[in-house]
N, C-alpha and C. Protein backbone atom coordinates (compact mmCIF):
# COMPACT_ATOMS: atom_id res chain seq x y z
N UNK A 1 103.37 87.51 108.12
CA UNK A 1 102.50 86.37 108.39
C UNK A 1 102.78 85.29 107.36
N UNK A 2 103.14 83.99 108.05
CA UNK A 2 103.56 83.30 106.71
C UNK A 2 102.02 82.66 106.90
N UNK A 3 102.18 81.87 105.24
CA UNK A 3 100.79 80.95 104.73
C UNK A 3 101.31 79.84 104.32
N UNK A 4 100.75 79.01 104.78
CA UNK A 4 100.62 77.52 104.94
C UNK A 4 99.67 77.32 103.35
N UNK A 5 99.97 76.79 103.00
CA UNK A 5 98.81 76.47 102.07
C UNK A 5 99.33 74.88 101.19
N UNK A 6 98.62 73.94 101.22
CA UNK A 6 98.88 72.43 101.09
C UNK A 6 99.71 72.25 99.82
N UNK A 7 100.28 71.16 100.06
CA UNK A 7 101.16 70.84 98.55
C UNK A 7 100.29 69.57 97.74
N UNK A 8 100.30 69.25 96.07
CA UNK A 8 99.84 69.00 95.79
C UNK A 8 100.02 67.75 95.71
N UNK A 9 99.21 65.84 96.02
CA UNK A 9 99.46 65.03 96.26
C UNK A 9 100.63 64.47 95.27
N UNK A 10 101.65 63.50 95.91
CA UNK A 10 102.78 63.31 94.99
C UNK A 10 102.18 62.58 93.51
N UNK A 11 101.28 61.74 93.64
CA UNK A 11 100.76 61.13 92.40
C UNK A 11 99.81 61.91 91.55
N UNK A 12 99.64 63.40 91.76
CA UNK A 12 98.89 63.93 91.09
C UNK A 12 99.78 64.38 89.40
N UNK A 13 98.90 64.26 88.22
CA UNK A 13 99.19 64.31 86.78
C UNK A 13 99.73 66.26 87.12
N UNK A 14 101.01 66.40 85.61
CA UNK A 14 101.08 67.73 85.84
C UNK A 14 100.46 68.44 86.03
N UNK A 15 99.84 68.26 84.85
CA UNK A 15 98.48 69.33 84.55
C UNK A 15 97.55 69.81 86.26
N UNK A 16 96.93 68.77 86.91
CA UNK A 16 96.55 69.11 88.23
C UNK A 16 97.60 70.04 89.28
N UNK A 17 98.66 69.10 88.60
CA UNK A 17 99.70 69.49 90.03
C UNK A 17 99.60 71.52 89.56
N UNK A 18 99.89 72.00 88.43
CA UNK A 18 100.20 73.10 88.47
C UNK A 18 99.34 73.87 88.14
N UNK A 19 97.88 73.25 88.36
CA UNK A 19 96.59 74.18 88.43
C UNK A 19 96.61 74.36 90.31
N UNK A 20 97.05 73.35 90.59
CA UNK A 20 96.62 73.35 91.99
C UNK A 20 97.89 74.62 92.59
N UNK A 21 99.28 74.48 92.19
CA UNK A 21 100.23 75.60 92.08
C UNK A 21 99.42 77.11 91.86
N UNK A 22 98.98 77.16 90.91
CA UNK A 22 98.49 78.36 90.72
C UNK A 22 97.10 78.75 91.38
N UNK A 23 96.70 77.47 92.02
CA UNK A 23 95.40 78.13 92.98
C UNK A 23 96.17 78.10 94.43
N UNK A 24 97.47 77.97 94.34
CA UNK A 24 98.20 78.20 95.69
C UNK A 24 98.40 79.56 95.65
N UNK A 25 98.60 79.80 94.52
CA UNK A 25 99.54 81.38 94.39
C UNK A 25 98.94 82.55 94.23
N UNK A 26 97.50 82.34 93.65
CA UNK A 26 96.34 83.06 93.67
C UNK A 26 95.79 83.30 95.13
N UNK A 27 95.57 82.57 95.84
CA UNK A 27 95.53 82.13 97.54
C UNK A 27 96.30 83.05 98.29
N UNK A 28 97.62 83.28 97.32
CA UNK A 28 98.50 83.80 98.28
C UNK A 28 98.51 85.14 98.28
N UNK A 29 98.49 85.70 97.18
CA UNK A 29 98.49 87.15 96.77
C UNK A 29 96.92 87.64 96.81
N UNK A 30 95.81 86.79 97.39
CA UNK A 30 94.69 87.21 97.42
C UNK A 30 94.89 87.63 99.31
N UNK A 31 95.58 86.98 99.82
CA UNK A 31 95.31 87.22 101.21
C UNK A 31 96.61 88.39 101.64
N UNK A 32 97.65 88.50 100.78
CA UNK A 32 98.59 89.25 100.65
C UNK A 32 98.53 90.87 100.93
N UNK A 33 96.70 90.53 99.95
CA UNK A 33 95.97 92.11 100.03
C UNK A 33 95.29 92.36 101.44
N UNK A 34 95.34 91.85 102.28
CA UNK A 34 94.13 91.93 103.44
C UNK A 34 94.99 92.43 104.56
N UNK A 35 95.07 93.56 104.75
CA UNK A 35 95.84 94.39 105.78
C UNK A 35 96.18 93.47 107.57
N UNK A 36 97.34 93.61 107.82
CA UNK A 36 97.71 92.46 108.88
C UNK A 36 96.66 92.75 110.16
N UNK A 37 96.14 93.89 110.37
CA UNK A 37 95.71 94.33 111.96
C UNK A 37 93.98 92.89 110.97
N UNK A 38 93.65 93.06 110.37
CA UNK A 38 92.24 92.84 109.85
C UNK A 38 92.53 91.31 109.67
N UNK A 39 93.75 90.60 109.68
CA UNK A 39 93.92 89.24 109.63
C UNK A 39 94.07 88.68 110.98
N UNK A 40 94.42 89.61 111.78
CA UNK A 40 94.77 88.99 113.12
C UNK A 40 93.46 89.28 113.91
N UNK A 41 91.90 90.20 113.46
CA UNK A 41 91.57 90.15 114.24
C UNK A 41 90.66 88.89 113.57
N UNK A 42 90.47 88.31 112.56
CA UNK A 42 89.60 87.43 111.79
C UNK A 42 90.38 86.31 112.72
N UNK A 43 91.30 85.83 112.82
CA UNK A 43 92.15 84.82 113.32
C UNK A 43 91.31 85.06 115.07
N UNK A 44 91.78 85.94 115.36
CA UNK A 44 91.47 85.47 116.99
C UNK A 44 90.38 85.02 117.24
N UNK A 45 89.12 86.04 116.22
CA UNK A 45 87.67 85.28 116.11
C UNK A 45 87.82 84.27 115.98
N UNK A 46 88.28 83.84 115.02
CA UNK A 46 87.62 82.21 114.52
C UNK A 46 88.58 81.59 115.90
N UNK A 47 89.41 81.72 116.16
CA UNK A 47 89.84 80.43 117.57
C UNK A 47 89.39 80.90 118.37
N UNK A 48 88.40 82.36 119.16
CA UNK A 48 88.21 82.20 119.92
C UNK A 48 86.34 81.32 119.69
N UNK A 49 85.83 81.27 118.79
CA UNK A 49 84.53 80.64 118.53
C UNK A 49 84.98 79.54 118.34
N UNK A 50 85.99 78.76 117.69
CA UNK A 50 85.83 77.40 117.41
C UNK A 50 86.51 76.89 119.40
N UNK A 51 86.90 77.47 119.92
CA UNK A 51 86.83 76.64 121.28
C UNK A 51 86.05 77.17 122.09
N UNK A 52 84.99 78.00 121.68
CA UNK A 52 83.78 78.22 122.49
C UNK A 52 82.71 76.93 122.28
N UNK A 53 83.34 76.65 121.00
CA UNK A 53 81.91 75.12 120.46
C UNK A 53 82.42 73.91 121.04
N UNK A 54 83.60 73.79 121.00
CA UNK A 54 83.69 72.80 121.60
C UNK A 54 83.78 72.05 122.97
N UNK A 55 83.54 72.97 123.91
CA UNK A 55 82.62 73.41 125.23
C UNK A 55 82.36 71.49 125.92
């Protein structure tokens, strides 16, 4: 499963840019842990409720 997770704006100071890096990478290895059958069924929920709302 790849992860998308945003890059940090080009005018942002180092210091931000590579806090925001490391809350990418924390992000990544936090969801890394969450077994694939238990991500795919969180995923189908949430799209199948967010186009039930928008009805």
């Amino acid at each position: 499963m790849a992860i998308n997770v945003p890059t940090p704006p080009a005018r942002a100071t180092a210091a931000a840019r590579s806090e925001w890096i490391g809350y990418a990478a924390r992000l990544r290895s936090l969801l890394a842990d969450v077994p694939q059958d238990t991500a795919r069924k969180c995923a189908s929920r949430s799209n199948s409720s967010s186009t039930s709302s928008r009805g």
